[in-house]
Amino acid sequence: MSLLPLHLLGSPVLRQRSNEVGTIDDETRRFIDNLFETMHASKGVGLAANQVGIARRIAVVETDEDRLVLIDPVIVESEGKESAEEGCLSIPEVYAEVTRPGRITVEATGSDGLRYTREAGGLLARAIQHEIDHLDGILFLDHLGPIKRTMLLARYKKEHKGESYIKEVGSPAAGSA
């Protein structure tokens, strides 16, 4: 396994919709292992393939109780509303309150190639939604009001002016949740 470089805000791959995966092979499973390793090293709870520069519909999520591989995921049901602070490995040191459905049902394919359905609430539901947003080219900042979003983007751009859109895991800007 190996650590993959993170793509940061401004990298074009973060704004494109990722392509469906279809068939799962050994190369895909190795990539999933690398996603988990990179996510752990970055101290995150989720990581989408486009966050490491690969526009494929693959994401991983791990909370204290759950470890999920999400290949070609689709949210088929959602209910309620919950607000909580979110951050993103691709937007280091930026956090904001985001409102999302509190419970979801997701359909996805696992690394074994089998389709499954999973209900989730709390942090797991939030993380799944956050990662699926990534696969659709949506960032958590897009869920904020225009004033808050503009303020956070301006601060981020000022603090990271002239920096690369790609950071090796373990570098100072890659340690956010």
PDB file of C-alpha atoms in Angstrom:
ATOM      1  CA  MET A   1       0.000   0.000   0.000  1.00  0.00           C
ATOM      2  CA  SER A   2       1.047   3.569  -0.508  1.00  0.00           C
ATOM      3  CA  LEU A   3       0.017   7.071   0.456  1.00  0.00           C
ATOM      4  CA  LEU A   4      -1.556   9.116  -2.315  1.00  0.00           C
ATOM      5  CA  PRO A   5      -1.126  12.889  -2.787  1.00  0.00           C
ATOM      6  CA  LEU A   6      -4.170  14.976  -1.829  1.00  0.00           C
ATOM      7  CA  HIS A   7      -5.682  17.445  -4.274  1.00  0.00           C
ATOM      8  CA  LEU A   8      -6.573  20.736  -2.604  1.00  0.00           C
ATOM      9  CA  LEU A   9      -9.117  23.455  -3.304  1.00  0.00           C
ATOM     10  CA  GLY A  10      -8.448  24.820  -6.770  1.00  0.00           C
ATOM     11  CA  SER A  11      -7.557  21.470  -8.340  1.00  0.00           C
ATOM     12  CA  PRO A  12      -9.936  21.000 -11.310  1.00  0.00           C
ATOM     13  CA  VAL A  13     -10.590  17.312 -10.529  1.00  0.00           C
ATOM     14  CA  LEU A  14     -12.433  18.339  -7.342  1.00  0.00           C
ATOM     15  CA  ARG A  15     -15.100  20.087  -9.430  1.00  0.00           C
ATOM     16  CA  GLN A  16     -15.801  17.358 -11.969  1.00  0.00           C
ATOM     17  CA  ARG A  17     -18.322  14.549 -11.702  1.00  0.00           C
ATOM     18  CA  SER A  18     -16.479  11.256 -11.358  1.00  0.00           C
ATOM     19  CA  ASN A  19     -17.008   8.369 -13.782  1.00  0.00           C
ATOM     20  CA  GLU A  20     -18.788   5.148 -12.825  1.00  0.00           C
ATOM     21  CA  VAL A  21     -16.493   2.243 -12.009  1.00  0.00           C
ATOM     22  CA  GLY A  22     -18.433  -0.796 -13.187  1.00  0.00           C
ATOM     23  CA  THR A  23     -16.198  -3.862 -12.836  1.00  0.00           C
ATOM     24  CA  ILE A  24     -14.081  -4.229  -9.683  1.00  0.00           C
ATOM     25  CA  ASP A  25     -10.660  -5.791 -10.260  1.00  0.00           C
ATOM     26  CA  ASP A  26      -7.452  -6.249  -8.245  1.00  0.00           C
ATOM     27  CA  GLU A  27      -6.190  -2.816  -9.300  1.00  0.00           C
ATOM     28  CA  THR A  28      -9.401  -1.240  -7.950  1.00  0.00           C
ATOM     29  CA  ARG A  29      -9.033  -3.130  -4.648  1.00  0.00           C
ATOM     30  CA  ARG A  30      -5.391  -1.942  -4.302  1.00  0.00           C
ATOM     31  CA  PHE A  31      -6.559   1.616  -4.966  1.00  0.00           C
ATOM     32  CA  ILE A  32      -9.204   1.237  -2.214  1.00  0.00           C
ATOM     33  CA  ASP A  33      -6.513   0.033   0.217  1.00  0.00           C
ATOM     34  CA  ASN A  34      -4.433   3.096  -0.700  1.00  0.00           C
ATOM     35  CA  LEU A  35      -7.452   5.369  -0.118  1.00  0.00           C
ATOM     36  CA  PHE A  36      -7.916   3.936   3.389  1.00  0.00           C
ATOM     37  CA  GLU A  37      -4.190   4.279   4.155  1.00  0.00           C
ATOM     38  CA  THR A  38      -4.131   7.881   2.900  1.00  0.00           C
ATOM     39  CA  MET A  39      -7.307   8.725   4.845  1.00  0.00           C
ATOM     40  CA  HIS A  40      -5.852   7.273   8.067  1.00  0.00           C
ATOM     41  CA  ALA A  41      -2.520   9.074   7.621  1.00  0.00           C
ATOM     42  CA  SER A  42      -4.445  12.326   7.059  1.00  0.00           C
ATOM     43  CA  LYS A  43      -6.662  11.730  10.111  1.00  0.00           C
ATOM     44  CA  GLY A  44      -9.866  11.881   8.080  1.00  0.00           C
ATOM     45  CA  VAL A  45     -13.117   9.927   8.321  1.00  0.00           C
ATOM     46  CA  GLY A  46     -13.698   9.768   4.572  1.00  0.00           C
ATOM     47  CA  LEU A  47     -11.875  10.135   1.270  1.00  0.00           C
ATOM     48  CA  ALA A  48     -13.134  10.200  -2.319  1.00  0.00           C
ATOM     49  CA  ALA A  49     -11.073   9.141  -5.332  1.00  0.00           C
ATOM     50  CA  ASN A  50     -11.104  12.603  -6.899  1.00  0.00           C
ATOM     51  CA  GLN A  51      -9.468  13.978  -3.735  1.00  0.00           C
ATOM     52  CA  VAL A  52      -6.377  12.028  -4.826  1.00  0.00           C
ATOM     53  CA  GLY A  53      -6.747  13.048  -8.475  1.00  0.00           C
ATOM     54  CA  ILE A  54      -8.700  10.039  -9.798  1.00  0.00           C
ATOM     55  CA  ALA A  55     -12.140  10.869 -11.252  1.00  0.00           C
ATOM     56  CA  ARG A  56     -13.788   7.510 -10.469  1.00  0.00           C
ATOM     57  CA  ARG A  57     -16.859   6.982  -8.270  1.00  0.00           C
ATOM     58  CA  ILE A  58     -15.024   5.381  -5.348  1.00  0.00           C
ATOM     59  CA  ALA A  59     -15.003   6.624  -1.763  1.00  0.00           C
ATOM     60  CA  VAL A  60     -14.120   5.192   1.626  1.00  0.00           C
ATOM     61  CA  VAL A  61     -15.583   6.117   5.005  1.00  0.00           C
ATOM     62  CA  GLU A  62     -14.583   4.961   8.459  1.00  0.00           C
ATOM     63  CA  THR A  63     -16.061   5.968  11.798  1.00  0.00           C
ATOM     64  CA  ASP A  64     -15.544   4.301  15.174  1.00  0.00           C
ATOM     65  CA  GLU A  65     -18.174   1.668  14.389  1.00  0.00           C
ATOM     66  CA  ASP A  66     -18.195   1.393  10.603  1.00  0.00           C
ATOM     67  CA  ARG A  67     -15.800   0.952   7.664  1.00  0.00           C
ATOM     68  CA  LEU A  68     -17.410   1.315   4.235  1.00  0.00           C
ATOM     69  CA  VAL A  69     -16.249   1.063   0.651  1.00  0.00           C
ATOM     70  CA  LEU A  70     -18.589   3.031  -1.606  1.00  0.00           C
ATOM     71  CA  ILE A  71     -18.261   2.221  -5.306  1.00  0.00           C
ATOM     72  CA  ASP A  72     -20.816   3.875  -7.611  1.00  0.00           C
ATOM     73  CA  PRO A  73     -22.862   5.001  -4.560  1.00  0.00           C
ATOM     74  CA  VAL A  74     -26.368   6.461  -4.739  1.00  0.00           C
ATOM     75  CA  ILE A  75     -28.419   7.902  -1.890  1.00  0.00           C
ATOM     76  CA  VAL A  76     -31.866   6.375  -2.383  1.00  0.00           C
ATOM     77  CA  GLU A  77     -33.598   7.844   0.653  1.00  0.00           C
ATOM     78  CA  SER A  78     -33.032  10.647   3.137  1.00  0.00           C
ATOM     79  CA  GLU A  79     -34.929  12.207   6.011  1.00  0.00           C
ATOM     80  CA  GLY A  80     -34.634  14.881   8.653  1.00  0.00           C
ATOM     81  CA  LYS A  81     -32.161  17.722   8.950  1.00  0.00           C
ATOM     82  CA  GLU A  82     -29.101  17.983  11.165  1.00  0.00           C
ATOM     83  CA  SER A  83     -26.448  20.658  11.374  1.00  0.00           C
ATOM     84  CA  ALA A  84     -22.857  19.952  12.380  1.00  0.00           C
ATOM     85  CA  GLU A  85     -19.393  21.283  11.765  1.00  0.00           C
ATOM     86  CA  GLU A  86     -17.616  19.844   8.727  1.00  0.00           C
ATOM     87  CA  GLY A  87     -14.110  20.075   7.405  1.00  0.00           C
ATOM     88  CA  CYS A  88     -12.403  18.525   4.413  1.00  0.00           C
ATOM     89  CA  LEU A  89      -8.978  17.054   3.705  1.00  0.00           C
ATOM     90  CA  SER A  90      -9.001  19.006   0.422  1.00  0.00           C
ATOM     91  CA  ILE A  91      -9.660  22.323   2.200  1.00  0.00           C
ATOM     92  CA  PRO A  92      -7.284  22.184   5.177  1.00  0.00           C
ATOM     93  CA  GLU A  93      -8.047  24.176   8.312  1.00  0.00           C
ATOM     94  CA  VAL A  94     -11.467  25.378   7.084  1.00  0.00           C
ATOM     95  CA  TYR A  95     -14.551  24.328   9.035  1.00  0.00           C
ATOM     96  CA  ALA A  96     -18.191  25.378   8.870  1.00  0.00           C
ATOM     97  CA  GLU A  97     -21.633  24.350  10.078  1.00  0.00           C
ATOM     98  CA  VAL A  98     -23.411  22.357   7.334  1.00  0.00           C
ATOM     99  CA  THR A  99     -27.022  21.163   7.332  1.00  0.00           C
ATOM    100  CA  ARG A 100     -27.672  17.748   5.785  1.00  0.00           C
ATOM    101  CA  PRO A 101     -30.288  14.999   6.093  1.00  0.00           C
ATOM    102  CA  GLY A 102     -29.875  13.224   9.434  1.00  0.00           C
ATOM    103  CA  ARG A 103     -30.622   9.722   8.125  1.00  0.00           C
ATOM    104  CA  ILE A 104     -29.933   8.241   4.725  1.00  0.00           C
ATOM    105  CA  THR A 105     -30.110   4.982   2.832  1.00  0.00           C
ATOM    106  CA  VAL A 106     -27.260   4.439   0.401  1.00  0.00           C
ATOM    107  CA  GLU A 107     -26.826   1.817  -2.304  1.00  0.00           C
ATOM    108  CA  ALA A 108     -23.248   1.055  -3.315  1.00  0.00           C
ATOM    109  CA  THR A 109     -20.943  -1.700  -4.478  1.00  0.00           C
ATOM    110  CA  GLY A 110     -18.341  -3.054  -2.072  1.00  0.00           C
ATOM    111  CA  SER A 111     -14.783  -4.115  -2.887  1.00  0.00           C
ATOM    112  CA  ASP A 112     -16.143  -7.668  -3.302  1.00  0.00           C
ATOM    113  CA  GLY A 113     -18.133  -6.461  -6.334  1.00  0.00           C
ATOM    114  CA  LEU A 114     -21.508  -7.000  -4.648  1.00  0.00           C
ATOM    115  CA  ARG A 115     -24.154  -4.298  -4.477  1.00  0.00           C
ATOM    116  CA  TYR A 116     -25.469  -3.517  -0.968  1.00  0.00           C
ATOM    117  CA  THR A 117     -27.897  -1.173   0.788  1.00  0.00           C
ATOM    118  CA  ARG A 118     -27.041   0.516   4.070  1.00  0.00           C
ATOM    119  CA  GLU A 119     -28.985   2.826   6.362  1.00  0.00           C
ATOM    120  CA  ALA A 120     -26.957   5.393   8.276  1.00  0.00           C
ATOM    121  CA  GLY A 121     -27.396   8.218  10.735  1.00  0.00           C
ATOM    122  CA  GLY A 122     -25.154  10.614  12.627  1.00  0.00           C
ATOM    123  CA  LEU A 123     -21.501  10.965  11.634  1.00  0.00           C
ATOM    124  CA  LEU A 124     -21.656   8.002   9.253  1.00  0.00           C
ATOM    125  CA  ALA A 125     -24.555   9.544   7.287  1.00  0.00           C
ATOM    126  CA  ARG A 126     -22.788  12.910   7.191  1.00  0.00           C
ATOM    127  CA  ALA A 127     -19.505  11.383   5.994  1.00  0.00           C
ATOM    128  CA  ILE A 128     -21.218   9.327   3.276  1.00  0.00           C
ATOM    129  CA  GLN A 129     -23.053  12.414   1.983  1.00  0.00           C
ATOM    130  CA  HIS A 130     -19.857  14.489   2.085  1.00  0.00           C
ATOM    131  CA  GLU A 131     -17.945  11.877   0.040  1.00  0.00           C
ATOM    132  CA  ILE A 132     -20.750  11.383  -2.492  1.00  0.00           C
ATOM    133  CA  ASP A 133     -20.805  15.164  -2.917  1.00  0.00           C
ATOM    134  CA  HIS A 134     -17.097  14.959  -3.793  1.00  0.00           C
ATOM    135  CA  LEU A 135     -17.854  12.341  -6.447  1.00  0.00           C
ATOM    136  CA  ASP A 136     -20.349  14.817  -7.933  1.00  0.00           C
ATOM    137  CA  GLY A 137     -17.869  17.728  -7.882  1.00  0.00           C
ATOM    138  CA  ILE A 138     -19.543  19.394  -4.886  1.00  0.00           C
ATOM    139  CA  LEU A 139     -17.593  20.727  -1.898  1.00  0.00           C
ATOM    140  CA  PHE A 140     -19.012  21.250   1.598  1.00  0.00           C
ATOM    141  CA  LEU A 141     -18.552  25.009   1.059  1.00  0.00           C
ATOM    142  CA  ASP A 142     -21.252  24.814  -1.629  1.00  0.00           C
ATOM    143  CA  HIS A 143     -23.813  24.078   1.118  1.00  0.00           C
ATOM    144  CA  LEU A 144     -23.106  27.401   2.850  1.00  0.00           C
ATOM    145  CA  GLY A 145     -24.760  30.742   2.316  1.00  0.00           C
ATOM    146  CA  PRO A 146     -23.003  33.087  -0.119  1.00  0.00           C
ATOM    147  CA  ILE A 147     -21.569  35.422   2.535  1.00  0.00           C
ATOM    148  CA  LYS A 148     -20.102  32.637   4.685  1.00  0.00           C
ATOM    149  CA  ARG A 149     -18.759  30.811   1.608  1.00  0.00           C
ATOM    150  CA  THR A 150     -17.141  33.967   0.200  1.00  0.00           C
ATOM    151  CA  MET A 151     -15.557  34.784   3.565  1.00  0.00           C
ATOM    152  CA  LEU A 152     -14.092  31.285   4.024  1.00  0.00           C
ATOM    153  CA  LEU A 153     -12.844  31.111   0.419  1.00  0.00           C
ATOM    154  CA  ALA A 154     -11.162  34.518   0.704  1.00  0.00           C
ATOM    155  CA  ARG A 155      -9.433  33.500   3.949  1.00  0.00           C
ATOM    156  CA  TYR A 156      -8.309  30.169   2.483  1.00  0.00           C
ATOM    157  CA  LYS A 157      -6.945  31.786  -0.697  1.00  0.00           C
ATOM    158  CA  LYS A 158      -5.082  34.414   1.327  1.00  0.00           C
ATOM    159  CA  GLU A 159      -3.529  31.813   3.648  1.00  0.00           C
ATOM    160  CA  HIS A 160      -2.578  29.453   0.792  1.00  0.00           C
ATOM    161  CA  LYS A 161      -1.616  31.962  -1.912  1.00  0.00           C
ATOM    162  CA  GLY A 162       1.012  30.567  -4.263  1.00  0.00           C
ATOM    163  CA  GLU A 163       0.787  27.015  -2.893  1.00  0.00           C
ATOM    164  CA  SER A 164       0.358  23.967  -5.096  1.00  0.00           C
ATOM    165  CA  TYR A 165      -3.034  22.304  -5.505  1.00  0.00           C
ATOM    166  CA  ILE A 166      -1.394  18.999  -4.633  1.00  0.00           C
ATOM    167  CA  LYS A 167       0.035  18.117  -1.206  1.00  0.00           C
ATOM    168  CA  GLU A 168       1.868  15.009  -0.180  1.00  0.00           C
ATOM    169  CA  VAL A 169       0.242  13.365   2.821  1.00  0.00           C
ATOM    170  CA  GLY A 170       2.204  14.217   5.931  1.00  0.00           C
ATOM    171  CA  SER A 171       2.940  17.785   4.834  1.00  0.00           C
ATOM    172  CA  PRO A 172       1.552  20.540   7.110  1.00  0.00           C
ATOM    173  CA  ALA A 173      -1.470  21.448   4.952  1.00  0.00           C
ATOM    174  CA  ALA A 174      -2.657  17.849   4.635  1.00  0.00           C
ATOM    175  CA  GLY A 175      -3.572  17.185   8.277  1.00  0.00           C
ATOM    176  CA  SER A 176      -7.184  18.436   8.463  1.00  0.00           C
ATOM    177  CA  ALA A 177     -10.300  16.378   9.042  1.00  0.00           C
TER     178      ALA A 177
END
